[in-house]
Coordinates of C-alpha atoms in Angstrom, one line a residue:
M8 CA -20.2 34.5 15.9
T9 CA -22.5 33.0 18.5
V10 CA -26.2 33.3 19.0
D11 CA -28.5 32.1 21.7
A12 CA -29.5 28.5 21.4
P13 CA -33.0 27.6 20.5
K14 CA -34.6 24.4 21.6
A15 CA -31.9 21.8 21.6
S16 CA -33.9 19.4 19.5
S17 CA -37.3 19.0 17.9
R18 CA -38.1 16.5 20.7
G19 CA -38.5 19.3 23.2
M20 CA -35.3 19.0 25.2
Q21 CA -33.6 22.3 26.1
K22 CA -30.1 23.3 27.0
N23 CA -28.6 26.7 27.3
R24 CA -25.7 26.3 25.0
P25 CA -24.4 28.7 22.4
I26 CA -24.6 27.8 18.7
E27 CA -21.4 28.7 16.8
E28 CA -22.1 29.7 13.2
I29 CA -19.5 28.5 10.7
K30 CA -19.3 28.8 6.9
S31 CA -18.2 25.3 6.1
V32 CA -17.0 22.1 7.8
V33 CA -15.2 18.9 6.7
I34 CA -16.1 15.8 8.7
R35 CA -14.6 12.3 8.2
F36 CA -16.1 9.1 9.7
V37 CA -13.6 6.3 10.0
G38 CA -13.7 2.8 11.5
D39 CA -13.6 -0.9 10.6
S40 CA -15.2 -2.1 7.4
G41 CA -17.9 -3.6 9.6
D42 CA -18.5 -0.5 11.6
G43 CA -21.0 1.0 9.1
M44 CA -19.0 4.1 8.3
Q45 CA -20.3 4.3 4.7
L46 CA -23.8 4.1 6.0
T47 CA -23.2 6.7 8.7
G48 CA -21.6 9.1 6.2
N49 CA -24.3 8.5 3.7
E50 CA -27.1 9.2 6.2
F51 CA -25.3 12.3 7.5
S52 CA -25.1 13.6 3.9
K53 CA -28.8 13.1 3.5
A54 CA -29.4 15.2 6.6
I55 CA -27.2 17.9 5.2
A56 CA -29.0 17.8 1.9
R57 CA -32.3 18.2 3.6
A58 CA -30.9 21.3 5.3
G59 CA -30.3 23.0 2.0
H60 CA -26.4 22.9 2.1
D61 CA -24.2 22.5 -0.9
F62 CA -21.9 19.5 -0.2
A63 CA -19.5 16.9 -1.7
T64 CA -18.6 13.5 -0.3
H65 CA -15.8 11.0 -0.7
P66 CA -16.3 7.4 0.4
D67 CA -13.0 5.5 1.0
Y68 CA -13.0 1.8 1.7
P69 CA -10.5 -1.1 1.5
S70 CA -10.6 -3.6 -1.4
E71 CA -10.8 -6.6 1.0
I72 CA -14.4 -7.8 1.5
R73 CA -13.8 -7.8 5.2
A74 CA -10.2 -7.2 6.5
P75 CA -9.3 -8.5 10.0
T76 CA -11.0 -6.4 12.6
G77 CA -8.8 -3.7 14.1
T78 CA -6.1 -3.8 11.4
L79 CA -4.7 -0.7 9.6
F80 CA -5.6 -2.0 6.1
G81 CA -9.2 -2.7 7.2
V82 CA -10.1 1.0 7.8
S83 CA -13.1 2.4 6.0
G84 CA -14.0 6.1 5.8
Y85 CA -16.4 8.6 4.5
Q86 CA -15.7 12.3 4.2
I87 CA -18.1 15.1 3.6
Q88 CA -17.7 18.9 3.2
F89 CA -20.8 21.0 3.5
S90 CA -21.1 24.8 3.3
S91 CA -23.3 27.8 3.1
G92 CA -21.4 28.6 -0.1
Q93 CA -20.5 26.6 -3.2
V94 CA -18.7 23.3 -2.6
F95 CA -16.5 21.6 -5.3
T96 CA -14.6 18.9 -3.3
S97 CA -15.0 16.8 -0.1
G98 CA -12.3 19.0 1.5
D99 CA -8.5 18.8 1.9
A100 CA -8.4 18.0 5.6
P101 CA -11.0 17.1 8.2
D102 CA -12.1 19.7 10.7
V103 CA -13.7 16.8 12.6
L104 CA -12.5 13.1 12.7
V105 CA -14.9 10.5 14.2
A106 CA -12.6 7.5 14.9
M107 CA -14.2 4.3 16.0
N108 CA -11.0 2.4 16.8
P109 CA -7.2 2.9 17.1
A110 CA -6.5 1.8 13.5
A111 CA -8.9 4.4 12.2
L112 CA -7.1 7.1 14.3
K113 CA -3.7 5.9 13.2
T114 CA -4.4 6.0 9.5
N115 CA -6.2 9.3 9.5
L116 CA -4.6 11.5 12.1
S117 CA -2.1 13.0 9.8
D118 CA -4.9 14.5 7.7
V119 CA -6.7 16.3 10.5
K120 CA -6.3 20.0 10.7
H121 CA -4.1 21.4 13.5
G122 CA -6.5 22.1 16.3
G123 CA -9.3 20.0 14.8
M124 CA -11.8 18.0 16.7
I125 CA -11.4 14.3 17.3
I126 CA -14.2 12.2 18.6
A127 CA -12.8 8.8 19.6
N128 CA -14.7 5.7 20.6
S129 CA -12.6 5.1 23.7
G130 CA -14.2 1.7 24.3
A131 CA -12.4 0.3 21.3
F132 CA -9.0 1.5 22.5
N133 CA -8.1 -1.7 24.4
K134 CA -4.8 -3.5 24.4
V135 CA -5.6 -5.8 21.6
N136 CA -6.7 -3.1 19.2
L137 CA -3.9 -0.8 20.2
T138 CA -1.4 -3.5 19.4
K139 CA -3.0 -4.2 16.0
A140 CA -2.7 -0.5 15.2
G141 CA 0.9 -0.4 16.2
Y142 CA 0.5 1.8 19.3
Q143 CA 2.8 1.2 22.2
S144 CA 0.5 3.2 24.5
N145 CA -3.0 4.7 24.4
P146 CA -2.9 7.9 22.2
L147 CA -6.1 9.1 24.0
E148 CA -4.1 9.3 27.3
D149 CA -0.4 9.7 26.4
G150 CA -0.4 13.3 25.0
T151 CA -0.3 12.3 21.4
L152 CA -3.4 14.4 20.7
T153 CA -2.5 17.5 22.6
D154 CA -2.6 19.6 19.3
F155 CA -6.3 18.6 18.8
R156 CA -9.6 19.0 20.6
L157 CA -10.1 15.4 21.8
Y158 CA -13.5 14.1 22.9
S159 CA -13.0 10.6 24.3
I160 CA -16.4 8.9 24.4
D161 CA -17.1 5.2 25.1
I162 CA -19.5 4.8 22.2
S163 CA -19.4 1.0 22.4
E164 CA -20.4 0.9 26.1
F165 CA -23.0 3.7 25.8
T166 CA -24.6 1.9 22.9
T167 CA -24.7 -1.3 24.9
Q168 CA -26.3 0.4 27.9
A169 CA -28.9 2.1 25.7
L170 CA -29.9 -1.3 24.1
K171 CA -29.6 -3.6 27.1
D172 CA -33.3 -4.1 27.4
T173 CA -34.1 -4.5 23.7
G174 CA -33.5 -8.3 23.7
I175 CA -31.4 -8.2 20.6
A176 CA -28.1 -10.2 20.5
K177 CA -24.8 -8.7 21.6
K178 CA -23.4 -8.9 18.1
E179 CA -26.4 -6.9 16.8
I180 CA -26.0 -4.3 19.6
G181 CA -22.4 -3.8 18.5
R182 CA -23.6 -3.0 15.0
C183 CA -25.7 -0.1 16.2
K184 CA -22.8 2.0 17.5
N185 CA -22.6 3.8 14.1
Y186 CA -26.0 5.2 14.7
Y187 CA -25.0 6.4 18.1
A188 CA -22.1 8.2 16.4
L189 CA -24.5 9.6 13.9
G190 CA -26.8 10.9 16.6
L191 CA -23.8 12.7 18.2
M192 CA -23.0 14.5 15.0
L193 CA -26.6 15.4 14.1
C194 CA -26.8 17.1 17.5
L195 CA -23.5 18.9 17.2
Y196 CA -24.4 20.3 13.8
S197 CA -28.0 21.2 14.7
R198 CA -29.9 18.7 12.7
P199 CA -33.2 17.1 13.8
L200 CA -33.8 13.4 14.3
E201 CA -37.2 12.8 12.9
S202 CA -36.2 12.4 9.2
E203 CA -33.4 10.1 10.1
E204 CA -35.6 7.9 12.3
G205 CA -37.9 7.6 9.3
N206 CA -35.0 6.6 7.1
I207 CA -33.9 3.9 9.6
R208 CA -37.4 2.4 9.8
A209 CA -37.7 2.3 6.0
K210 CA -34.2 0.8 5.6
F211 CA -34.8 -2.0 8.1
A212 CA -38.5 -2.5 7.4
K213 CA -38.0 -6.2 7.2
K214 CA -36.3 -6.3 10.6
P215 CA -38.3 -4.0 12.8
E216 CA -36.5 -5.0 16.0
I217 CA -33.2 -3.9 14.4
A218 CA -34.8 -0.7 13.2
E219 CA -36.0 0.2 16.7
A220 CA -32.6 -0.7 18.2
N221 CA -30.9 1.7 15.7
V222 CA -33.4 4.4 16.5
I223 CA -32.7 4.0 20.2
A224 CA -29.0 4.2 19.6
L225 CA -29.4 7.3 17.4
R226 CA -31.5 9.0 20.1
A227 CA -29.0 8.0 22.8
G228 CA -26.1 9.6 20.9
Y229 CA -28.1 12.7 20.2
A230 CA -29.1 13.0 23.9
Y231 CA -25.5 12.5 25.1
A232 CA -24.2 15.3 22.9
E233 CA -27.2 17.5 24.0
S234 CA -26.8 16.9 27.7
T235 CA -23.1 16.4 28.4
E236 CA -20.9 19.3 29.6
M237 CA -18.2 18.1 27.3
F238 CA -19.3 20.1 24.3
V239 CA -19.2 23.8 25.0
S240 CA -21.2 24.7 21.9
T241 CA -22.9 23.2 18.9
Y242 CA -22.5 24.4 15.4
Q243 CA -24.6 25.7 12.6
V244 CA -23.9 26.1 8.9
R245 CA -26.5 28.3 7.1
A246 CA -28.2 26.9 4.1
A247 CA -26.5 27.6 0.8
D248 CA -27.7 30.2 -1.6
I249 CA -28.5 28.0 -4.5
A250 CA -30.7 28.3 -7.6
P251 CA -34.4 27.6 -7.0
G252 CA -35.5 24.1 -8.0
R253 CA -36.1 20.6 -6.8
Y254 CA -32.9 18.9 -5.6
R255 CA -31.8 15.4 -4.6
S256 CA -28.6 13.8 -3.4
L257 CA -27.1 11.3 -5.7
T258 CA -23.8 9.5 -6.6
G259 CA -22.1 9.6 -9.9
N260 CA -23.1 6.0 -10.7
H261 CA -26.7 6.7 -9.8
A262 CA -26.7 9.9 -11.9
A263 CA -25.3 7.9 -14.9
A264 CA -28.1 5.3 -14.5
L265 CA -30.7 8.1 -14.5
G266 CA -29.0 9.6 -17.5
F267 CA -29.2 6.4 -19.5
A268 CA -32.9 6.0 -18.5
A269 CA -33.5 9.5 -19.7
A270 CA -31.7 8.8 -23.0
S271 CA -34.1 5.9 -23.6
E272 CA -37.1 8.0 -22.8
L273 CA -35.8 10.9 -25.0
S274 CA -35.1 8.7 -27.9
K275 CA -38.2 6.5 -27.4
V276 CA -35.9 3.5 -27.9
P277 CA -35.6 0.7 -25.3
L278 CA -32.4 0.4 -23.3
F279 CA -30.4 -2.9 -22.8
L280 CA -27.5 -3.2 -20.4
G281 CA -25.2 -6.2 -20.6
S282 CA -22.8 -6.1 -17.7
Y283 CA -20.6 -8.1 -15.4
P284 CA -20.2 -6.8 -11.8
I285 CA -17.0 -5.0 -11.1
T286 CA -15.9 -2.4 -8.6
P287 CA -16.6 0.5 -8.8
A288 CA -19.1 0.3 -11.6
T289 CA -21.6 -2.3 -10.3
D290 CA -23.9 0.3 -8.9
I291 CA -25.0 1.4 -12.4
L292 CA -26.2 -2.2 -13.1
Q293 CA -28.0 -2.3 -9.7
E294 CA -29.6 1.1 -10.2
L295 CA -30.8 0.3 -13.8
S296 CA -32.2 -3.0 -12.7
A297 CA -34.6 -1.1 -10.5
L298 CA -35.8 1.0 -13.4
K299 CA -37.2 -1.9 -15.6
H300 CA -40.6 -0.2 -15.7
F301 CA -38.9 2.4 -18.0
N302 CA -38.5 -0.2 -20.8
I303 CA -35.0 -1.1 -19.6
T304 CA -33.6 -4.6 -19.7
T305 CA -30.6 -5.5 -17.5
F306 CA -28.6 -8.7 -18.1
Q307 CA -25.9 -9.8 -15.6
A308 CA -23.6 -11.7 -17.9
E309 CA -21.2 -14.5 -16.9
D310 CA -18.2 -12.4 -17.8
E311 CA -17.0 -9.1 -19.3
I312 CA -16.9 -10.4 -22.9
A313 CA -20.5 -11.7 -22.7
G314 CA -21.6 -8.4 -21.3
I315 CA -20.4 -6.3 -24.2
C316 CA -21.3 -8.9 -26.9
S317 CA -24.9 -9.0 -25.6
A318 CA -25.0 -5.2 -25.8
I319 CA -23.7 -5.3 -29.4
G320 CA -26.4 -7.9 -30.2
A321 CA -29.0 -5.6 -28.6
A322 CA -27.8 -2.6 -30.7
Y323 CA -28.0 -4.7 -33.9
G324 CA -31.5 -5.6 -32.8
G325 CA -32.5 -1.9 -32.7
V326 CA -32.2 -0.9 -29.0
L327 CA -29.8 1.3 -27.1
G328 CA -26.9 -1.0 -26.2
L329 CA -24.9 -0.3 -23.0
T330 CA -22.2 -2.0 -21.1
T331 CA -20.4 -1.0 -17.9
T332 CA -17.1 -1.9 -16.4
S333 CA -13.8 -0.7 -15.0
G334 CA -10.2 -0.9 -16.3
P335 CA -9.6 -4.7 -16.1
G336 CA -13.0 -5.3 -17.7
M337 CA -12.1 -2.9 -20.5
A338 CA -9.1 -5.0 -21.3
L339 CA -11.3 -8.0 -21.6
K340 CA -13.8 -6.1 -23.8
T341 CA -11.1 -5.0 -26.3
E342 CA -11.8 -7.4 -29.1
A343 CA -15.5 -6.8 -28.9
L344 CA -14.9 -3.0 -29.1
G345 CA -13.2 -3.6 -32.4
L346 CA -16.2 -5.6 -33.5
A347 CA -18.5 -2.7 -32.6
V348 CA -16.3 -0.3 -34.6
M349 CA -16.4 -2.6 -37.6
L350 CA -20.2 -3.1 -37.4
E351 CA -20.7 0.6 -36.9
L352 CA -23.4 0.2 -34.4
P353 CA -24.4 2.6 -31.6
L354 CA -23.1 1.4 -28.3
V355 CA -22.0 3.1 -25.0
I356 CA -19.2 1.6 -22.9
V357 CA -18.8 3.0 -19.4
N358 CA -15.4 2.7 -17.6
V359 CA -15.6 3.8 -14.0
Q360 CA -11.8 3.9 -13.6
R361 CA -9.8 2.6 -10.6
G362 CA -6.2 2.1 -9.7
G363 CA -4.3 -0.3 -11.9
P364 CA -2.7 -2.2 -13.5
S365 CA -4.2 -5.7 -13.2
T366 CA -6.4 -5.9 -10.1
G367 CA -4.5 -2.9 -8.7
L368 CA -6.4 -0.7 -6.3
P369 CA -10.0 -1.6 -7.0
T370 CA -11.6 0.8 -4.5
K371 CA -9.2 3.8 -5.0
V372 CA -9.4 6.6 -7.5
E373 CA -7.2 6.9 -10.6
Q374 CA -7.5 8.4 -14.2
S375 CA -5.1 6.0 -15.8
D376 CA -7.3 4.5 -18.6
L377 CA -7.4 7.5 -20.9
L378 CA -4.9 6.2 -23.4
Q379 CA -6.5 2.7 -23.2
A380 CA -9.8 4.4 -24.2
V381 CA -8.3 6.3 -27.1
Y382 CA -5.8 3.7 -28.4
G383 CA -6.4 0.4 -26.7
R384 CA -7.5 -1.8 -29.6
N385 CA -5.9 -3.6 -32.5
G386 CA -5.9 -2.0 -35.9
E387 CA -7.0 1.5 -36.8
C388 CA -10.0 1.5 -34.5
P389 CA -11.1 5.1 -33.5
I390 CA -13.8 5.5 -30.8
P391 CA -15.1 8.8 -29.4
V392 CA -14.3 9.3 -25.7
I393 CA -16.0 11.6 -23.2
A394 CA -15.5 12.1 -19.5
S395 CA -17.6 13.4 -16.6
R396 CA -16.3 15.9 -14.2
S397 CA -18.5 15.4 -11.1
P398 CA -21.2 13.1 -9.8
A399 CA -24.1 15.2 -11.2
D400 CA -22.4 15.6 -14.5
C401 CA -22.6 11.9 -15.1
F402 CA -26.3 12.4 -15.9
D403 CA -25.5 14.8 -18.8
C404 CA -22.6 12.7 -20.0
A405 CA -24.8 9.6 -20.2
I406 CA -27.2 11.4 -22.5
E407 CA -24.3 12.9 -24.5
A408 CA -22.8 9.5 -25.0
F409 CA -25.9 8.1 -26.6
R410 CA -26.5 11.3 -28.6
L411 CA -23.1 10.8 -30.3
A412 CA -23.6 7.0 -30.6
V413 CA -26.9 7.1 -32.5
K414 CA -26.1 10.2 -34.5
Y415 CA -22.7 8.9 -35.8
M416 CA -23.5 5.1 -35.5
T417 CA -20.4 4.4 -33.4
P418 CA -19.5 3.0 -30.1
V419 CA -18.7 5.7 -27.5
I420 CA -16.6 5.3 -24.4
F421 CA -17.7 7.2 -21.3
L422 CA -15.1 7.6 -18.6
S423 CA -15.9 8.2 -15.0
D424 CA -13.9 7.0 -12.0
G425 CA -14.3 5.8 -8.4
G426 CA -14.0 9.3 -7.0
I427 CA -17.0 10.4 -9.1
G428 CA -19.0 7.1 -9.2
N429 CA -19.2 6.6 -5.4
A430 CA -19.3 10.3 -4.3
A431 CA -22.5 12.2 -3.8
E432 CA -23.5 15.8 -4.3
P433 CA -26.8 17.8 -4.7
W434 CA -28.4 17.5 -8.2
R435 CA -31.0 19.9 -9.4
I436 CA -33.6 17.8 -11.1
P437 CA -34.0 19.2 -14.6
D438 CA -37.2 20.0 -16.4
P439 CA -37.6 17.2 -19.0
A440 CA -38.3 19.9 -21.6
S441 CA -34.8 21.3 -21.1
L442 CA -33.0 18.1 -22.0
P443 CA -31.4 17.8 -25.4
R444 CA -33.2 16.1 -28.2
L445 CA -32.2 12.6 -29.0
D446 CA -33.6 11.8 -32.4
V447 CA -33.3 8.2 -33.6
K448 CA -34.4 7.2 -37.1
F449 CA -34.6 3.6 -38.3
R450 CA -34.5 3.2 -42.0
T451 CA -37.5 1.3 -43.3
D452 CA -37.5 2.3 -47.1
P453 CA -35.7 -0.5 -49.1
E454 CA -35.5 1.7 -52.2
G455 CA -31.8 2.1 -53.1
F456 CA -30.7 0.6 -49.7
Q457 CA -27.1 -0.2 -49.2
P458 CA -26.0 -1.2 -45.7
Y459 CA -22.9 1.0 -45.6
A460 CA -24.2 4.0 -47.6
R461 CA -23.6 7.1 -45.4
D462 CA -25.3 10.4 -44.5
E463 CA -23.7 13.8 -44.1
N464 CA -22.2 12.6 -40.8
L465 CA -20.6 9.6 -42.5
A466 CA -23.0 7.4 -40.4
R467 CA -24.6 4.4 -42.0
A468 CA -28.3 3.7 -41.6
W469 CA -29.7 1.9 -38.5
V470 CA -32.0 -0.9 -39.7
R471 CA -33.8 -3.3 -37.4
P472 CA -33.4 -7.0 -38.5
G473 CA -36.4 -8.3 -40.3
T474 CA -37.3 -5.0 -42.0
P475 CA -38.7 -6.2 -45.4
G476 CA -36.4 -5.8 -48.3
M477 CA -33.5 -4.6 -46.1
E478 CA -31.8 -7.9 -45.1
H479 CA -28.1 -7.5 -44.6
R480 CA -25.2 -9.2 -42.9
V481 CA -22.8 -7.9 -40.2
G482 CA -19.6 -9.3 -38.8
G483 CA -16.0 -8.7 -37.9
L484 CA -14.4 -9.2 -41.3
E485 CA -13.9 -6.1 -43.4
K486 CA -16.9 -4.8 -45.3
D487 CA -17.4 -3.6 -48.8
F488 CA -17.8 0.2 -48.8
L489 CA -21.5 0.0 -49.8
T490 CA -22.9 -3.5 -49.8
G491 CA -21.4 -4.6 -46.4
N492 CA -20.4 -7.9 -48.0
I493 CA -17.0 -9.3 -46.9
S494 CA -14.2 -7.7 -48.9
H495 CA -10.5 -8.4 -48.9
N496 CA -9.8 -5.7 -51.6
P497 CA -6.8 -3.7 -50.4
I498 CA -8.2 -0.4 -51.8
N499 CA -11.5 -0.9 -50.2
H500 CA -9.9 -1.7 -46.8
E501 CA -7.9 1.5 -46.9
R502 CA -11.0 3.4 -47.9
M503 CA -13.0 1.9 -45.0
V504 CA -10.3 2.6 -42.5
A505 CA -10.1 6.3 -43.6
V506 CA -13.9 6.8 -43.5
R507 CA -14.3 5.3 -40.0
A508 CA -11.5 7.7 -38.8
A509 CA -13.0 10.7 -40.6
K510 CA -16.4 9.9 -39.1
V511 CA -15.0 10.1 -35.5
A512 CA -12.8 13.1 -36.3
G513 CA -15.9 14.9 -37.7
I514 CA -17.6 14.7 -34.3
A515 CA -15.4 17.7 -33.4
K516 CA -17.8 20.0 -35.3
D517 CA -20.5 18.8 -32.9
I518 CA -18.6 19.8 -29.8
P519 CA -19.7 23.1 -28.2
A520 CA -17.1 25.9 -27.8
L521 CA -15.1 25.5 -24.7
T522 CA -15.7 27.7 -21.6
V523 CA -12.6 29.4 -20.2
E524 CA -12.8 30.3 -16.6
G525 CA -10.5 33.3 -16.0
P526 CA -8.7 35.8 -18.3
D527 CA -8.7 35.2 -22.1
S528 CA -4.9 35.2 -22.1
G529 CA -2.2 35.3 -19.4
D530 CA 0.5 33.5 -17.6
L531 CA -1.0 30.1 -17.0
L532 CA -3.8 27.9 -18.4
I533 CA -4.9 24.8 -16.5
V534 CA -6.3 22.1 -18.7
G535 CA -8.1 19.4 -16.8
W536 CA -10.5 16.5 -17.4
G537 CA -12.6 14.2 -15.2
S538 CA -12.6 14.3 -11.4
T539 CA -9.8 16.9 -11.1
Y540 CA -12.4 19.5 -11.8
G541 CA -13.4 20.5 -8.2
S542 CA -9.8 20.8 -7.0
I543 CA -8.7 22.9 -10.0
V544 CA -11.7 25.3 -9.7
Q545 CA -11.0 26.0 -6.0
A546 CA -7.2 26.2 -6.5
R547 CA -7.6 28.7 -9.3
E548 CA -10.0 30.8 -7.3
Q549 CA -7.4 31.0 -4.5
A550 CA -4.7 31.9 -6.9
V551 CA -6.8 34.7 -8.4
L552 CA -7.4 36.1 -5.0
A553 CA -3.6 36.1 -4.6
G554 CA -3.3 38.3 -7.8
K555 CA -2.2 35.5 -10.2
S556 CA -3.2 35.5 -13.9
V557 CA -4.5 31.9 -14.3
A558 CA -7.3 30.4 -16.3
H559 CA -8.9 27.0 -16.4
V560 CA -10.6 24.9 -19.2
H561 CA -12.1 21.5 -18.5
L562 CA -12.5 18.9 -21.2
R563 CA -15.6 16.7 -21.6
H564 CA -14.7 15.5 -25.1
L565 CA -11.3 13.8 -25.2
N566 CA -11.5 12.1 -28.6
P567 CA -11.8 14.0 -30.8
L568 CA -10.5 17.0 -28.9
P569 CA -12.5 20.3 -29.3
D570 CA -11.6 22.3 -32.4
D571 CA -10.9 25.5 -30.3
L572 CA -8.6 24.0 -27.7
G573 CA -5.4 24.6 -29.7
E574 CA -6.1 28.3 -30.2
I575 CA -7.0 28.7 -26.5
M576 CA -3.8 27.1 -25.4
S577 CA -1.8 29.4 -27.6
R578 CA -3.0 32.5 -25.7
Y579 CA -1.1 31.5 -22.5
K580 CA 2.6 31.4 -21.6
A581 CA 2.3 28.0 -19.9
V582 CA -0.1 25.1 -19.7
L583 CA -0.5 23.0 -16.6
V584 CA -2.3 19.6 -16.8
P585 CA -3.1 18.0 -13.4
E586 CA -3.9 14.3 -13.8
L587 CA -4.3 11.2 -11.6
N588 CA -1.9 9.3 -13.9
L589 CA 1.6 9.9 -15.3
G590 CA 0.6 12.4 -17.9
Q591 CA -1.8 10.8 -20.3
L592 CA -3.8 13.8 -21.4
S593 CA -0.4 15.7 -21.6
K594 CA 0.8 13.2 -24.2
L595 CA -2.4 13.7 -26.3
L596 CA -2.0 17.5 -26.1
R597 CA 1.7 17.4 -27.1
E598 CA 0.9 15.0 -30.0
R599 CA -2.0 17.0 -31.3
Y600 CA -0.8 20.6 -30.8
L601 CA 3.0 20.2 -30.7
R602 CA 2.9 22.3 -27.6
D603 CA 4.9 21.5 -24.4
V604 CA 2.8 21.3 -21.3
I605 CA 3.6 20.9 -17.6
V606 CA 2.7 17.6 -16.2
M607 CA 1.3 17.4 -12.7
S608 CA 0.8 13.8 -11.6
K609 CA -0.6 12.1 -8.6
M610 CA -1.0 8.3 -8.3
Q611 CA -1.8 7.6 -4.6
G612 CA -5.3 6.3 -4.9
K613 CA -6.4 9.8 -3.7
M614 CA -7.9 12.9 -5.2
F615 CA -5.8 16.0 -5.7
K616 CA -6.0 18.3 -2.7
V617 CA -6.9 21.9 -3.5
S618 CA -3.7 23.0 -1.8
E619 CA -1.5 20.8 -4.0
I620 CA -2.7 22.4 -7.2
H621 CA -2.7 25.9 -5.5
Y622 CA 1.0 25.6 -4.5
R623 CA 1.9 24.4 -8.0
I624 CA 0.2 27.5 -9.5
L625 CA 2.1 29.7 -7.2
E626 CA 5.4 28.1 -8.3
L627 CA 4.6 28.7 -11.9
C628 CA 3.1 32.3 -11.8

């Protein structure tokens, strides 16, 4: 539908142009790594958040620090889907592609919807860049894009003209073109400028001349979209109908950091993070380092081993021990994980997964560390494993990880991935009174104290070093069942192995009943974990509209598995398990329940499309 256009902007400029109301849109910004596409996408998502939309984002960038300009492997992108309804993914295919150079167009064109909009920075489509991208001729002129709505705009030149009198260097002018593109998109999707101008001035407060240049570029892009006859209409997405409350936009890594800070506040125990920077987990370290006023200490260690060992030492000292990493770092932490199990100390290990093995695809998404988390240590070395399903869910998972760690005196592995950690979505800020209790008790009574005596959860007591009359030793050698002294007794070793395993297995009684979306029984059950959540939810909804009997259950607790999962699976004729690996959860389900499941794998460094899972459902039902 169309409605009469109001004032074209809050700056008072008017233009008689219809506003087309749409339910949702998917936009992808792409360009060189140095073109500021991550910043552009992030700022656009903030504008969308302020407008009250539900949204989901997906940053996508190369692993090279700075690939050669104009090359195919140097393209960086940021995709956002926003809607007047509920959003679960960043979208299968862009409705709008903003391409800042030929390489960006070349690598992303196949994803754009038929008839979609392409806004291309024509100033970058010169002979050199076309050659680097593998084009024999200019796709903006040779008919390559006849199936799309092409808007060829010389963003580079228009930015230069807008900033020619500012006195800043030519190189700095070139860096402002992303804000010109942002201004274009804010105008096309009916968003005001004032808030973004404030963001720019705050971001570049130490460089006011650069701040003003970016503001000028932003205004110039907005004015161009507002005044040109090129765009027949602008677009409007109504605000989403969401639960009342106070919201903010945040990434999964930021949500995890806030969750860990909340765990410290809830337990009234200080938090210590020992970490070594690694993509894509580093942001948790950065975010927590800014929260030191919440009795949080962050330590950037010299390597992965020092990171986890410092956190183990902190846990022994009586604070919440935390370490963060990704797959290669988990491999390095393996021996220390066994030490934490032997010591029976509360510790949380975060693995923001990425493509592997080895260095692999450090900036791409994958779920291939599940078996490493469950089994990847020497000896019988059980560790509870949980996984977040979305960026906002990382907050709750962070609290849950420490709840289990302190209640059962055990290390806990918390799995996220790059698709969750770097992506953003709206998060309803919870009432602190609604958060789960996190009771921590340190034993101070020496009467009858035995370091490895256990409570009803098979957890030993947590004792701060120096507590009078409760001196005890810890270490990696096997412990006596009660005293904690070194023991090589074979019967004692078997007993200790069994009790450590029983303690972790007993966590299953502490896992809430699973929620099944869809019919209680039927043709197909989809079992998912981690970042496949959004794609599965939407694919199932589409299948239900097509008359299919399909249900979905999503797992947060992966070791131990929930007690009711086997009974739930038995009520369906077939079980489908979509994973961004070669079937790791499928192996665990077959092993535990002796039930065949259908593996659906994807290992391309990309999330599942909704359509991929939807088509697989249709094949099975």
